[in-house]
């Protein structure tokens, strides 16, 4: 009991430490290298140096967006995998990606003059799609499987609209592809402001509800018999997952993959008790997205790759490796 | 006392159970029997508030279910479902601790008293030697004991069980039934369980509720229920009834199907 507790604390501290390292690395890496000492001295400088301008206006917002989006997508995925009791659940399942995508692409292609509406439009599109899927799958309550199937159907429908728009306006697809892959290149303080209230607010609430989600893992009947209001809780959890994912996706593009694999990696490392899994997923999401974005900047420097590409290219094999190792550990 | 008054449940026009009125005393062992699809699990779930009747009322000590807050209800009646999701890496003790959930405060921390109750449940269900093992490595019988221990940790006055022996081999079936009887005798825990095996119902239950085609066929003592006529009517079986002198209960031997 106590050793388990110590182990969990140790894992979380280790992840937090790595996360901090990744943040420092991310701020120091880029077209112009800035050493750790320079970073520290920059923070105490009067703000007129070039390094200060780079860190303050370019690196810091980008790193913060990476951290917040990593946290949001990972925690959103962790929630959905629990609520749906399905390991394949991710923010895509509740239509966040397709809803954000269809709105963003529509604005980019049909109303390019209103580009500043992309972020709020994508957010609204994501939330409306989640609500649509929720009601489509409602029948004397929500059955997770029915919601997943409805999500797949609605997502395919919206994907078709996106493809259609791209085919009719082939000259305007450039920005669209960036959005579909997901990238942090143009992150600004406004993006940080868009994400942080949702990310931190939802994360706080979700940690308070962690033990309820543990009990929901036992199945609806058992959860009801333990006095949980399963239907209301499920709605709350889905709403939180949607807010987290929608705020991120509307800023960084369709990085849904983060929400699929990070919770699994966190589960292999920290176990499936949500009281640990939530903070572990959050830290791991921040860590991975920050690291991958740093890599995306240097791999083909000076070109700046969309982080989604790096995330999938490195994340998928790493995930498969952990999965095999984790499974062997399980059998032993 | 658990009381159902003309309880009907179903989907749209299809009624699974109809007009079932029953009174269940708190401290006895009841078995619900009936053919497949007769609605016995549905009845149990209505009694456990997992399903809500389309019409009719279920009440506990004359208070209708919908007047009892969900959390309070979970301190009075526990139900053991037939199918559980087993989370990957919870230990037996982790699961049993969830039984304390309805008694915990908002932050859900276990107090010393809660730990003692979990200890008690572990002791009663003889789980001590594997309580820190991962639930996924336990055998079917061990797992069932863990689930019952979780329900015990709820510290309710009644325990409802949906086919508690179905997936177990014969030795473990009897082990579970013996433990259930012990809970009833030692701790005065009221038991209502759906059973498939009529001879087990005859031996372990004090009262048997027979459901046929969604209707209450009859309720009575094993001697009143386990008869050639009832089993012929309800299960379409010709049977011979003998007496188990050792356990003082009727025992049936199947002869042939009547269909």
Short mmCIF file of N, CA and C in Angstrom, two decimals, chain A residues 85 208 211-212 214-215 217-219 221-222 225-229 271-273, chain B residues 45 50 70 74 79 81 84-85 87 89-90 95 98-99 101-102 107 150 154:
data_model
loop_
_atom_site.label_atom_id
_atom_site.label_comp_id
_atom_site.label_asym_id
_atom_site.label_seq_id
_atom_site.Cartn_x
_atom_site.Cartn_y
_atom_site.Cartn_z
N UNK A 85 -15.17 3.23 -21.85
CA UNK A 85 -14.59 1.92 -21.58
C UNK A 85 -14.07 1.29 -22.86
N UNK A 208 -10.71 16.22 -9.30
CA UNK A 208 -11.66 16.03 -8.20
C UNK A 208 -12.59 14.85 -8.47
N UNK A 211 -11.87 9.66 -8.77
CA UNK A 211 -12.28 8.40 -8.17
C UNK A 211 -13.63 7.95 -8.70
N UNK A 212 -14.48 8.90 -9.07
CA UNK A 212 -15.77 8.51 -9.66
C UNK A 212 -15.56 7.81 -11.00
N UNK A 214 -12.94 6.07 -11.75
CA UNK A 214 -12.47 4.72 -11.38
C UNK A 214 -13.65 3.78 -11.21
N UNK A 215 -14.66 4.25 -10.50
CA UNK A 215 -15.81 3.39 -10.22
C UNK A 215 -16.61 3.14 -11.48
N UNK A 217 -15.46 2.66 -14.28
CA UNK A 217 -14.78 1.61 -15.04
C UNK A 217 -15.36 0.24 -14.73
N UNK A 218 -16.00 0.09 -13.55
CA UNK A 218 -16.52 -1.22 -13.15
C UNK A 218 -17.80 -1.57 -13.90
N UNK A 219 -18.33 -0.65 -14.67
CA UNK A 219 -19.57 -0.91 -15.38
C UNK A 219 -20.71 -0.09 -14.79
N UNK A 221 -23.85 -0.76 -14.01
CA UNK A 221 -24.67 -1.32 -12.94
C UNK A 221 -23.97 -1.24 -11.60
N UNK A 222 -22.70 -1.61 -11.59
CA UNK A 222 -21.96 -1.56 -10.34
C UNK A 222 -21.83 -0.11 -9.87
N UNK A 225 -25.01 0.96 -8.34
CA UNK A 225 -25.25 0.34 -7.03
C UNK A 225 -24.32 0.91 -5.97
N UNK A 226 -23.25 1.58 -6.37
CA UNK A 226 -22.40 2.26 -5.40
C UNK A 226 -22.82 3.71 -5.20
N UNK A 227 -23.98 4.07 -5.79
CA UNK A 227 -24.53 5.39 -5.51
C UNK A 227 -24.07 6.48 -6.46
N UNK A 228 -23.52 6.13 -7.61
CA UNK A 228 -23.13 7.15 -8.58
C UNK A 228 -24.28 7.48 -9.52
N UNK A 229 -24.41 8.75 -9.88
CA UNK A 229 -25.37 9.13 -10.91
C UNK A 229 -24.67 9.02 -12.25
N UNK A 271 -0.15 3.08 -14.22
CA UNK A 271 -1.30 2.30 -13.78
C UNK A 271 -2.61 2.96 -14.17
N UNK A 272 -3.73 2.24 -13.99
CA UNK A 272 -4.99 2.78 -14.51
C UNK A 272 -5.87 3.45 -13.46
N UNK A 273 -5.34 3.65 -12.24
CA UNK A 273 -6.08 4.42 -11.24
C UNK A 273 -6.08 5.89 -11.67
N UNK B 45 -33.23 -6.26 -10.99
CA UNK B 45 -32.69 -4.93 -11.25
C UNK B 45 -33.69 -3.83 -10.88
N UNK B 50 -31.59 -0.39 -10.34
CA UNK B 50 -30.75 -0.20 -11.52
C UNK B 50 -31.64 0.10 -12.71
N UNK B 70 -29.92 8.83 -4.17
CA UNK B 70 -29.12 7.73 -4.73
C UNK B 70 -28.05 7.26 -3.76
N UNK B 74 -27.55 3.55 -1.72
CA UNK B 74 -26.37 2.68 -1.82
C UNK B 74 -25.87 2.25 -0.45
N UNK B 79 -26.13 -4.37 -4.81
CA UNK B 79 -26.41 -5.42 -5.80
C UNK B 79 -25.12 -5.85 -6.46
N UNK B 81 -23.86 -7.35 -9.77
CA UNK B 81 -24.30 -7.61 -11.14
C UNK B 81 -23.67 -8.89 -11.66
N UNK B 84 -19.24 -7.85 -14.91
CA UNK B 84 -18.45 -6.73 -14.43
C UNK B 84 -17.38 -6.40 -15.45
N UNK B 85 -17.04 -5.15 -15.50
CA UNK B 85 -15.82 -4.78 -16.19
C UNK B 85 -14.71 -4.95 -15.19
N UNK B 87 -11.17 -3.68 -14.39
CA UNK B 87 -10.09 -2.77 -14.76
C UNK B 87 -8.76 -3.50 -14.70
N UNK B 89 -5.51 -3.04 -13.79
CA UNK B 89 -4.49 -3.25 -12.77
C UNK B 89 -4.92 -2.76 -11.39
N UNK B 90 -6.16 -3.04 -11.01
CA UNK B 90 -6.56 -2.80 -9.64
C UNK B 90 -6.35 -4.08 -8.84
N UNK B 95 -10.50 -2.81 -5.22
CA UNK B 95 -11.91 -2.98 -5.61
C UNK B 95 -12.81 -2.99 -4.39
N UNK B 98 -13.72 0.28 -3.02
CA UNK B 98 -14.77 1.03 -3.72
C UNK B 98 -16.13 0.85 -3.04
N UNK B 99 -16.31 -0.25 -2.33
CA UNK B 99 -17.56 -0.47 -1.62
C UNK B 99 -17.82 0.60 -0.57
N UNK B 101 -17.40 3.66 -1.07
CA UNK B 101 -17.65 4.92 -1.75
C UNK B 101 -18.87 5.70 -1.26
N UNK B 102 -20.05 5.01 -1.10
CA UNK B 102 -21.24 5.78 -0.70
C UNK B 102 -21.09 6.43 0.69
N UNK B 107 -14.23 14.37 -0.96
CA UNK B 107 -12.90 14.12 -1.51
C UNK B 107 -12.58 12.63 -1.58
N UNK B 150 -16.80 -6.48 -1.94
CA UNK B 150 -17.04 -5.07 -2.25
C UNK B 150 -18.44 -4.66 -1.81
N UNK B 154 -20.04 -2.08 1.53
CA UNK B 154 -21.07 -1.04 1.50
C UNK B 154 -21.87 -1.00 2.80
#
